[in-house]
Coordinates of C-alpha atoms in Angstrom, one line a residue:
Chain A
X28 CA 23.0 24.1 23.5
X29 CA 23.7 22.5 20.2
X30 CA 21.1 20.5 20.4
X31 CA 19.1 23.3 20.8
X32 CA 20.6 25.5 18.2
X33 CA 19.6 22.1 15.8
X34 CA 16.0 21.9 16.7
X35 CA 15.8 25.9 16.3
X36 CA 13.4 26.6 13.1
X37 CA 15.0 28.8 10.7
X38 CA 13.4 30.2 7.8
X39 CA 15.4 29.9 4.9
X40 CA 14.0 32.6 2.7
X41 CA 15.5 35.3 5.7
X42 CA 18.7 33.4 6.3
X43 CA 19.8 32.6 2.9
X44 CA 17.9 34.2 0.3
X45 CA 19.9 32.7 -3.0
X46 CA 19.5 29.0 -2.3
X47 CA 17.2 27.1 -4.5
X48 CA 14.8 26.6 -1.5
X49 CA 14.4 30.4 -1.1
X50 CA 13.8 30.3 -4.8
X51 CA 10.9 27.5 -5.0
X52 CA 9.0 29.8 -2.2
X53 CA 9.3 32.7 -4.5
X54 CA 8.2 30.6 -7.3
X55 CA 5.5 29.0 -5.0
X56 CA 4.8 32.9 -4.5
X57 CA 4.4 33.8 -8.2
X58 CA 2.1 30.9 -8.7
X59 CA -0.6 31.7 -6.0
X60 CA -0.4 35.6 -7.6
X61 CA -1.5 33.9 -10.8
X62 CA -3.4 31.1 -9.6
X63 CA -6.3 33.5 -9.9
X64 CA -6.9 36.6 -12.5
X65 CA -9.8 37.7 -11.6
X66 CA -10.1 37.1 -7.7
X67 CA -7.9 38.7 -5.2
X68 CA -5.9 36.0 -3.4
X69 CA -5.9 37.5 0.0
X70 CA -6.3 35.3 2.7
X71 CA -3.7 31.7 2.4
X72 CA -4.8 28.8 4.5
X73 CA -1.5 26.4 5.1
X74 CA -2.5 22.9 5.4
X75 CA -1.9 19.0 5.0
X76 CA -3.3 15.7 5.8
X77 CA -1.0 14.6 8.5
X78 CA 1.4 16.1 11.0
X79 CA 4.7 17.2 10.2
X80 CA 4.3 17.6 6.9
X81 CA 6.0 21.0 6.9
X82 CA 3.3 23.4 7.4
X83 CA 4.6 25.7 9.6
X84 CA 7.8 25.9 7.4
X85 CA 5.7 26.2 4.4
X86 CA 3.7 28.9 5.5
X87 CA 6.2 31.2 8.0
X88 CA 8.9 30.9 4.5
X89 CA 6.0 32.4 2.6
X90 CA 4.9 35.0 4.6
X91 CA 8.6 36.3 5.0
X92 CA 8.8 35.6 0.8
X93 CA 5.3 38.1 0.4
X94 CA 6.9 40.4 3.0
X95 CA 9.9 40.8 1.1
X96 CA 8.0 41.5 -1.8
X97 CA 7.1 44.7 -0.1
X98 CA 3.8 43.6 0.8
X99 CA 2.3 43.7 3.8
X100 CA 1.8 40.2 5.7
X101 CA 0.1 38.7 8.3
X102 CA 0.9 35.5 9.6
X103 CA -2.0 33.6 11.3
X104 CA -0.5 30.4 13.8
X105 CA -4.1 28.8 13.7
X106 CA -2.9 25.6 14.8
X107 CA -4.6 25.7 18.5
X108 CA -3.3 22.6 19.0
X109 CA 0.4 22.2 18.4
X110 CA 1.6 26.3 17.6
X111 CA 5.4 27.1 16.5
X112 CA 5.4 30.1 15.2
X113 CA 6.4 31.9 18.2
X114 CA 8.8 29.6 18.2
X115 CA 10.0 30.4 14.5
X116 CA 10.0 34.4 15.7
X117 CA 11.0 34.0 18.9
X118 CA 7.9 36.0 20.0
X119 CA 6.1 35.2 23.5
X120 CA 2.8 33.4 22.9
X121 CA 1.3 34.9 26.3
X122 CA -1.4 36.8 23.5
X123 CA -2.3 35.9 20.3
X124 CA -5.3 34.5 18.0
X125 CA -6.8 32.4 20.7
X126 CA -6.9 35.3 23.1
X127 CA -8.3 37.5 20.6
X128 CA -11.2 34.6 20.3
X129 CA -11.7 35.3 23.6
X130 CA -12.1 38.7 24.0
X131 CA -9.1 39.3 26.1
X132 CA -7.1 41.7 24.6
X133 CA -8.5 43.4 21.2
X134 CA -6.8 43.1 17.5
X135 CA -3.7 45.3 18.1
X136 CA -2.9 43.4 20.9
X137 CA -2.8 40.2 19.3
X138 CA -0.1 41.1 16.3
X139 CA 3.2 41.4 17.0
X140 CA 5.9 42.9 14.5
X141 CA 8.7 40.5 13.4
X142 CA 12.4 41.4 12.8
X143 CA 11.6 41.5 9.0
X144 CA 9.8 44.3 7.6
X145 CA 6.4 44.3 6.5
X146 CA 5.7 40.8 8.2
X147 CA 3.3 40.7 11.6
X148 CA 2.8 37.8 13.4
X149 CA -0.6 36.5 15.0
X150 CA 0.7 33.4 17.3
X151 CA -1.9 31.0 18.5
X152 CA -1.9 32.2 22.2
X153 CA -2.7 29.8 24.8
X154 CA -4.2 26.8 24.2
X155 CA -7.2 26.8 24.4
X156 CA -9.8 23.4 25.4
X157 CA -12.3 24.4 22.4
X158 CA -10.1 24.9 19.1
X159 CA -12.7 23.9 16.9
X160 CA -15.3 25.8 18.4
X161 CA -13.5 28.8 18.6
X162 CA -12.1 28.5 14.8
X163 CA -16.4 28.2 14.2
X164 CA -17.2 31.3 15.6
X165 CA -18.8 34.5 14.3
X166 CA -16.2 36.4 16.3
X167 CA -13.4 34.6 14.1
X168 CA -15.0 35.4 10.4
X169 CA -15.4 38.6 12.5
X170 CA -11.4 38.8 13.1
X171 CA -10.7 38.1 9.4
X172 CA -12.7 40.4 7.9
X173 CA -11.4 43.1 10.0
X174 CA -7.7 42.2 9.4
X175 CA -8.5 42.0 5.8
X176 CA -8.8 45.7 5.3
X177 CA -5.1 46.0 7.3
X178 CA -3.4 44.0 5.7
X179 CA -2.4 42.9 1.7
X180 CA -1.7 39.0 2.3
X181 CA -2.8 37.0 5.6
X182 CA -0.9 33.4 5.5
X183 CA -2.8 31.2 8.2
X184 CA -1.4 28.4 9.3
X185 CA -3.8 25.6 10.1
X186 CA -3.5 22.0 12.2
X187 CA -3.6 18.9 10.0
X188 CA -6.7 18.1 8.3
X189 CA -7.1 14.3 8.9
X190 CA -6.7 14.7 12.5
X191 CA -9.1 17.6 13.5
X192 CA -11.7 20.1 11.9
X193 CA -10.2 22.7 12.5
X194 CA -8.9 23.4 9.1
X195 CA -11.9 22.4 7.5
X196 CA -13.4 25.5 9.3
X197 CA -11.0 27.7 8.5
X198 CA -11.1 26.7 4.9
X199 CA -14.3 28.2 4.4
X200 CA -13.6 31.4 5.6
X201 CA -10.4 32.1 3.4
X202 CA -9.7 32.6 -0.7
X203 CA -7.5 30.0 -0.6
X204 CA -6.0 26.9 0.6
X205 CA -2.6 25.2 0.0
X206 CA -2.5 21.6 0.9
X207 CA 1.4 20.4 2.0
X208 CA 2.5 17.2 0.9
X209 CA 5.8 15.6 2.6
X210 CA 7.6 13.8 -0.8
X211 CA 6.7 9.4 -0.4
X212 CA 5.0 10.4 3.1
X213 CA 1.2 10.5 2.3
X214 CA -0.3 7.7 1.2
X215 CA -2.5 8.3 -2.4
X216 CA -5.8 7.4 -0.6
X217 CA -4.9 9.5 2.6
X218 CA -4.3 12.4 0.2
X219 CA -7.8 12.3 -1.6
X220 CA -9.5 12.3 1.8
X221 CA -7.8 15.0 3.0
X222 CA -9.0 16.8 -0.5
X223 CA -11.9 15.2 -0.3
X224 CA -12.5 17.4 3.3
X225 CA -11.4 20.5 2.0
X226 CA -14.4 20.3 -1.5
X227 CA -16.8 19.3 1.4
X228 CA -16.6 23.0 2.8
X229 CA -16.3 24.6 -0.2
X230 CA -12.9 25.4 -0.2
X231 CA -10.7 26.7 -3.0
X232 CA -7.6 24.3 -3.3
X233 CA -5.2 26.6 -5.1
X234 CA -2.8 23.7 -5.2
X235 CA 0.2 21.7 -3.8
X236 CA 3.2 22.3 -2.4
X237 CA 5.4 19.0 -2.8
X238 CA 7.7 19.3 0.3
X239 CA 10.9 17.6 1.4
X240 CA 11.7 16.2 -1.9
X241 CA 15.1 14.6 -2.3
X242 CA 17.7 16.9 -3.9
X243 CA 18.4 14.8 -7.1
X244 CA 14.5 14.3 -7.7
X245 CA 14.5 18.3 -8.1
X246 CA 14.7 20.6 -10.8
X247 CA 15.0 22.8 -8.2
X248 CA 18.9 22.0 -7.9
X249 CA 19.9 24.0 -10.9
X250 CA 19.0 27.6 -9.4
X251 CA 22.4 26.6 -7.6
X252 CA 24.6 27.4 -10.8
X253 CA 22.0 30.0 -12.4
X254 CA 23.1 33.9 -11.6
X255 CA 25.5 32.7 -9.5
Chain B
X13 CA 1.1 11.3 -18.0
X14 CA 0.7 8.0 -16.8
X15 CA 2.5 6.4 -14.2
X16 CA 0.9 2.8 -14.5
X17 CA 3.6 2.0 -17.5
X18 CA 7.7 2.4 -16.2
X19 CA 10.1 3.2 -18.7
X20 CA 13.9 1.7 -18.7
X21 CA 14.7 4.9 -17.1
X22 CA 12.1 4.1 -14.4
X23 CA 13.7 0.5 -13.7
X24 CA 17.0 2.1 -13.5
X25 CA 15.7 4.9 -10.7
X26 CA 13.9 2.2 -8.6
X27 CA 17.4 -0.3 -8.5
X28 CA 19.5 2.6 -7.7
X29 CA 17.3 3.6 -5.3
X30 CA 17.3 0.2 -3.4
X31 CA 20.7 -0.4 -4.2
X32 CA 22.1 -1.0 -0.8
X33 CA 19.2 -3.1 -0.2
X34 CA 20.2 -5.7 -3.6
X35 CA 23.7 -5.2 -2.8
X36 CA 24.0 -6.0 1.0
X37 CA 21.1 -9.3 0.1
X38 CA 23.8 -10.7 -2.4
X39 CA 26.9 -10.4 -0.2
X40 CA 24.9 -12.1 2.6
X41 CA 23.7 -15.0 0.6
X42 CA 27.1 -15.4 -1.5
X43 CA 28.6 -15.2 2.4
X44 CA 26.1 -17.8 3.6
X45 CA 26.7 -20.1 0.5
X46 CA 30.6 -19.5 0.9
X47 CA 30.6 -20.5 4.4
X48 CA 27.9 -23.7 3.8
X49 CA 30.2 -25.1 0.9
X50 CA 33.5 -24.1 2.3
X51 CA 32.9 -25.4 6.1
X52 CA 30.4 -26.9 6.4
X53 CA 29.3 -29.7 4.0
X54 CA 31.5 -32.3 4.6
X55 CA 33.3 -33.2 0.8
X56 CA 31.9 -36.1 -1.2
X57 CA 34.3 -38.4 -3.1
X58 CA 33.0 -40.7 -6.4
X59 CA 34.4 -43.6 -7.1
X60 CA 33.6 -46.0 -10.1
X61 CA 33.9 -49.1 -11.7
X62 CA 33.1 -50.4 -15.0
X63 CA 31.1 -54.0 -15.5
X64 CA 30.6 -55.3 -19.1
X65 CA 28.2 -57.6 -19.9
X66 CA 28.6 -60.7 -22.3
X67 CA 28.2 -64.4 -23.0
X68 CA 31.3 -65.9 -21.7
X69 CA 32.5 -68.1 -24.5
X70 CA 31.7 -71.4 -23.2
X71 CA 28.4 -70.8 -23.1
X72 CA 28.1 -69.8 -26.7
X73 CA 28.3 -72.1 -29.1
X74 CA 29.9 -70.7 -31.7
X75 CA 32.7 -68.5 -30.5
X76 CA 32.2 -65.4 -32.3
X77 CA 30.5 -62.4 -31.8
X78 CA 26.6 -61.8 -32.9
X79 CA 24.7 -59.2 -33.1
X80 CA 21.5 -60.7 -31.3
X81 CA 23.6 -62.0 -28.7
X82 CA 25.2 -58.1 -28.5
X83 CA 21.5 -56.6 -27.9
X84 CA 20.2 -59.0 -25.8
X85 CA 23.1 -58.1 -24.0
X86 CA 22.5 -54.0 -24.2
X87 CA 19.0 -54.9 -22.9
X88 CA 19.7 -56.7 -19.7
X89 CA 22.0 -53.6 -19.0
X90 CA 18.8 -52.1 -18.3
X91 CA 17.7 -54.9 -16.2
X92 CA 21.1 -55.5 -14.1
X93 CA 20.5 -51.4 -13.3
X94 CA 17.6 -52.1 -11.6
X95 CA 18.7 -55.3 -9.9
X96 CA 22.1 -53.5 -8.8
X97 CA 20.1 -51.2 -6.5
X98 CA 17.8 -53.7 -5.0
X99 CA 18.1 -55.1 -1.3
X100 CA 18.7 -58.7 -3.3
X101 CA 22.5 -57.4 -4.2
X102 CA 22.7 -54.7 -1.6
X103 CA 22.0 -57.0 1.7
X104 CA 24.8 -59.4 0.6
X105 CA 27.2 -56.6 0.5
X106 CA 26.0 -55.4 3.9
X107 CA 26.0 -58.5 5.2
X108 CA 29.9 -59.7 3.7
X109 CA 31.1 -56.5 4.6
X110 CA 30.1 -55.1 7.8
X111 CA 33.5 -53.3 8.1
X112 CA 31.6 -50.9 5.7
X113 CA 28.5 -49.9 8.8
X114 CA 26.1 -49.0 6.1
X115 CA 22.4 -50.2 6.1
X116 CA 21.0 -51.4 2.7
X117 CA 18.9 -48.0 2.6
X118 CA 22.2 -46.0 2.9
X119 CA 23.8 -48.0 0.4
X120 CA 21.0 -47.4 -1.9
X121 CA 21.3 -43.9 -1.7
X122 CA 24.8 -44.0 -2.4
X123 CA 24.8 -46.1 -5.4
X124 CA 24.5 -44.6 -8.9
X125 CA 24.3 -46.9 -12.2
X126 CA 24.7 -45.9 -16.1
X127 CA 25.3 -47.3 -19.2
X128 CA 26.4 -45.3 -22.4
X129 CA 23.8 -46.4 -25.0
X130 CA 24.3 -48.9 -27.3
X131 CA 27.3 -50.2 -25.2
X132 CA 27.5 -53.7 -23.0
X133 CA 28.9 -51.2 -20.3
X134 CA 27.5 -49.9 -17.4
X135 CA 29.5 -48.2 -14.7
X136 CA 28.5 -48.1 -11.0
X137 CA 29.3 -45.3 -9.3
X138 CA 29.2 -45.0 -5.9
X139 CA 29.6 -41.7 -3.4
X140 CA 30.8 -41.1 0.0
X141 CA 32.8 -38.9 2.0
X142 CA 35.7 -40.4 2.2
X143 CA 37.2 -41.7 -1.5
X144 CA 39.0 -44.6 -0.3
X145 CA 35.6 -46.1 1.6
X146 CA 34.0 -44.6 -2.0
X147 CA 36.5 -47.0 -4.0
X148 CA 36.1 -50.1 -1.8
X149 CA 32.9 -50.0 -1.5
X150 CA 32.0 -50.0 -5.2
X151 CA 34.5 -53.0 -5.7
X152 CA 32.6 -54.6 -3.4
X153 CA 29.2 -53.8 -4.9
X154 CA 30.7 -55.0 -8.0
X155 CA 32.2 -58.2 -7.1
X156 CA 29.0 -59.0 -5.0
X157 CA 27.0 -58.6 -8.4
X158 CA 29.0 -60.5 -10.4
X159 CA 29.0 -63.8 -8.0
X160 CA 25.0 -63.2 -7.6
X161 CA 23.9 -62.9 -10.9
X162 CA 24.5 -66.4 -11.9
X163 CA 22.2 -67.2 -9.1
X164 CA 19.3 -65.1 -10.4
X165 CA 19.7 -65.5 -14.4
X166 CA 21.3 -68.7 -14.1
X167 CA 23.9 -66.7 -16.5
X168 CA 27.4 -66.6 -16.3
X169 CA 28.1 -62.7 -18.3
X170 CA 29.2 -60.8 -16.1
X171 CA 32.7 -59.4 -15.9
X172 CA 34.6 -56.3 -14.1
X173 CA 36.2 -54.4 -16.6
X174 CA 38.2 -52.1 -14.3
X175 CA 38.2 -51.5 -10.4
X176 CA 38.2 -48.4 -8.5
X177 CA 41.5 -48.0 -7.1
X178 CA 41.2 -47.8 -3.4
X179 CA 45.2 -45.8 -2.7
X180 CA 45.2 -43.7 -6.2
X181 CA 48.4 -42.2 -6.5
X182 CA 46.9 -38.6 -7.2
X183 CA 44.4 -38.0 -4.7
X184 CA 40.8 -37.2 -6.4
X185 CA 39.0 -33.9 -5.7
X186 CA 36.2 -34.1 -4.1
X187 CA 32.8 -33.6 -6.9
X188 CA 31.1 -32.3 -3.7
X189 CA 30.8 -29.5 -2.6
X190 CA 30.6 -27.2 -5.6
X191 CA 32.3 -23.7 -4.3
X192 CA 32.4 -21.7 -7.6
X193 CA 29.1 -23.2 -8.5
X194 CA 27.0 -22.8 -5.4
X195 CA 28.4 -19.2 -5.3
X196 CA 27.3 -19.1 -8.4
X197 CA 24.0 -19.9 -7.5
X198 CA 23.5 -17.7 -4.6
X199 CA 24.6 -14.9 -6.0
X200 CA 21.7 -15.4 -9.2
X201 CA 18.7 -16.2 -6.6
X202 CA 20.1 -13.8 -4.0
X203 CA 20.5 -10.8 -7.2
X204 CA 16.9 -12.3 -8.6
X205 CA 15.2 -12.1 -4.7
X206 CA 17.4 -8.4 -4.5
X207 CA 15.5 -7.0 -7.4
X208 CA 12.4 -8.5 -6.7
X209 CA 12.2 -7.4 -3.3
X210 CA 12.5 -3.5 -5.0
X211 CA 10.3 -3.7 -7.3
X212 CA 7.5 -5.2 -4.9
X213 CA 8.7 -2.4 -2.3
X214 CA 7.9 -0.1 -5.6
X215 CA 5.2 -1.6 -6.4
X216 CA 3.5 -0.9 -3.1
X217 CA 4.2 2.0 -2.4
X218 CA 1.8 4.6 -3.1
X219 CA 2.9 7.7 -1.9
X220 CA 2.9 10.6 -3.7
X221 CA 5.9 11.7 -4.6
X222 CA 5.3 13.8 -8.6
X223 CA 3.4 16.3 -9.9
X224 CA 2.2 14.2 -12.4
X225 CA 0.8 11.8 -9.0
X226 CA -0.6 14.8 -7.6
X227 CA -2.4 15.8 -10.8
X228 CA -3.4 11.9 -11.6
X229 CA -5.0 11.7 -7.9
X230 CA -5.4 15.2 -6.5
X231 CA -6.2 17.1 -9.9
X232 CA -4.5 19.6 -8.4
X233 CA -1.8 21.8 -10.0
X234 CA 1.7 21.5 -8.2
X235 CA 2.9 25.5 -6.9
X236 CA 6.0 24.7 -5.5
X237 CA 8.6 21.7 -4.4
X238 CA 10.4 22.6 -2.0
X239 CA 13.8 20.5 -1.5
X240 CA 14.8 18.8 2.1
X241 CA 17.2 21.3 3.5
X242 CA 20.6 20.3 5.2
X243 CA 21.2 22.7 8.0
X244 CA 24.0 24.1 7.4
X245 CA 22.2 25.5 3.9
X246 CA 20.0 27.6 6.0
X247 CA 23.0 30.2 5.8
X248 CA 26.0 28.9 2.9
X249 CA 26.2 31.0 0.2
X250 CA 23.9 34.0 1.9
X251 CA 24.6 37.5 0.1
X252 CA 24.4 40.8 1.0
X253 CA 21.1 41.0 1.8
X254 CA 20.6 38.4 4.4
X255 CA 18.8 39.5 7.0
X256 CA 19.5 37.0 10.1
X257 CA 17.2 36.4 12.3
X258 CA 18.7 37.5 15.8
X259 CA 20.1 34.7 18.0
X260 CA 18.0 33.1 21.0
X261 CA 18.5 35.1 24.1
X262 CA 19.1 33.6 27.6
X263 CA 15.3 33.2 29.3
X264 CA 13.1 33.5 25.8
X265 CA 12.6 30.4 25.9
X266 CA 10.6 30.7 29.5
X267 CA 8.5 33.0 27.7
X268 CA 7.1 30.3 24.6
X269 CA 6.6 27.5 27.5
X270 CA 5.2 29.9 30.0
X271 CA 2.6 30.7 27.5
X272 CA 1.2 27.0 27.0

């Protein structure tokens, strides 16, 4: 049980709201609202070169950091491949995007509310043999078009971008993509390739978020003693 | 915003950072080098005698000291050196003292010769591991040389000027092995290889782990860092308007791994 309590995703932003971490995703917030004046910045893509760099953390911590803004967010689990965000919600994965590829069930039917206001969650739905081809389709720019009208901020979390297309495809259909990078993980040339994927589709890097850095190599650490 | 030139505070980061790495190489090779000098050599004695060199009276005719006679001396010093450590005086000693079980080769290795500069002295030291075999060895050496010399200059100036004694009344240290020096040693090399070892791991390392590396290779703008998080941060220090997330109920889990 412990062990299962450990291996639980939390998302810090919901649990503890003051620390310096939920902090940086408000900051990391701010900074995409800016990022662009004169487009709207409505659709996120979540991404990074290699697995586990903290994707799904990075994006489920922003989605709840937009919700609590009073906007209202949609959280995309595009990772076909490898999905947690039901896990994160503790939702059931028996619909989601991949069924709504598919024409099972219809939009509605694919979101589910979370416990925080504001925030809906797509999850991936079962996994399906063709991720790439399905992330491709007309019925998918289809999807995000529609759910653009619905809702203010659609966070999509994507699979890693060195090991499959998948993101690349998505990239193209959203306003924006964040690229994850674990701290003294990814390799400098691994990194440009990974950017180098993303300009081949046209995509429009909004920036970096530089994750698991070590305390003391963050300036991070002095929201601790600030309005405390 | 360079990162190809480090700053002190740079070098500073990068030892700290592999501290336990410099620290735990320099105890293992002071340990090592502690163990080697302290157990393991075996000790080596020195023992030495002195030999001057110089006409015996009789053969001068006039019985006083001169100056040519005093450098020719100072320069068959330099000769006697060499002959001193050739098979010529070294298998007569191996072969009058067998109680000694060395072969000429060992011998030669053993046997060290100097002379002060413009002195008729030389001394002849000799090393072993035992002081007493040391001493009597190098008596012998000594004696040998000055009965063959006569033989092969067809001169009679040779003289012992003092013998090692063989039963000293304050036993000498051994010169060999050095403790405080070897530690000495290993702990320079082993702090040099320590620090070398850092910087190379430094050096090759090219993650990226700044803004200013992401900007440098990315040209991309850093929006966030986000600190590792300890787990029991995910709820310290939570106000007022935490909103938990409820706990995991018995059997949700079925429903995620149903769904795959």
């Amino acid at each position: 049980m412990s062990q299962q309590l450990s291996k639980q995703r939390q998302l810090i932003t919901l649990t503890n709201p003051r620390s310096p971490v939920s902090e940086a995703f408000r900051a990391l917030r701010t900074n995409i609202d800016f990022s662009s004046v004169d487009e709207r910045i409505q659709v996120i893509m979540v991404t990074s070169s290699g697995p586990e760099e903290g994707k799904s953390t990075v994006s489920g911590n922003l989605a709840a950091s937009y919700a609590l803004s009073d906007k209202k967010v949609l959280l995309i689990d595009a990772d076909l491949r490898k999905p947690t965000a039901h896990k994160t919600f503790t939702l059931s994965n028996r619909y989601g995007l991949s069924s709504l590829l598919s024409q099972q069930v219809d939009i509605e039917d694919a979101i589910q509310d979370s416990n925080v206001p504001n925030l809906s969650i797509m999850t991936s739905g079962p996994i399906p043999p063709n991720p790439a081809e399905m992330m491709a389709s007309n019925r998918m720019t289809a999807v995000i078009q529609e759910l653009r009208q619905r809702y203010d901020v659609i966070i999509i979390d994507t699979p890693p971008l060195l090991a499959v297309t998948d993101a690349q495809i998505v990239a193209s259909k959203s306003d924006g993509v964040i690229m994850v990078v674990s701290y003294g993980k990814v390799k400098r040339d691994i990194a440009i390739k990974a950017k180098a994927n993303l300009d081949r589709v046209g995509a429009r890097m909004l920036g970096v978020v530089l994750n698991n850095v070590k305390r003391k190599a963050s300036e991070g650490y002095y929201y601790y003693y600030y309005g405390n | 915003m360079s990162s190809q030139e480090l700053d002190l505070r740079d070098y500073f980061r990068i030892v700290q950072k592999r501290l336990w790495l410099i620290v735990s190489i320099v105890v293992v090779m002071c340990a090592i080098a502690g163990v080697y000098s302290l157990y393991i050599k075996k000790p080596v004695y020195e023992a030495s005698t002195k030999i001057i060199v110089n006409q015996t009276p009789t053969q001068s005719t006039v019985a006083q000291l001169d100056l040519n006679q005093i450098n020719t001396n100072i320069q068959l010093i330099n000769t006697y050196k060499e002959i001193i450590k050739t098979p010529a005086i070294l298998d007569v000693v191996t072969k009058e003292y067998p109680q000694f079980n060395v072969t000429t080769e060992e011998l030669m290795k053993k046997v060290n010769v100097s002379s002060v500069n413009n002195t008729q002295v030389m001394t002849l030291v000799v090393r072993d591991n035992s002081y007493s075999r040391a001493a009597e060895i190098v008596n012998a050496i000594s004696l040998v040389f000055k009965q063959e010399i006569p033989s092969l200059f067809n001169v009679q100036n040779v003289s012992i000027l003092n013998e090692a004694k063989v039963n000293p009344p304050i036993a000498p240290g051994p010169v060999e092995p050095n403790v405080v020096l070897n530690m000495a040693i290993a702990f320079i090399v082993s702090l040099m290889i320590g620090l070398g070892i850092s910087f190379l791991l430094e050096y090759m390392d090219d993650t990226l782990k700044t803004e200013a590396d992401i900007e440098q290779y990315l040209g991309l703008p850093t929006l966030a860092m986000i600190t590792r998080v300890g787990q029991d941060e995910f709820t310290k220090g939570a106000g007022a308007e935490t909103q938990a997330l409820p706990s995991r109920r018995a059997g949700e889990l079925e429903n995620v791994t149903a769904a795959k």
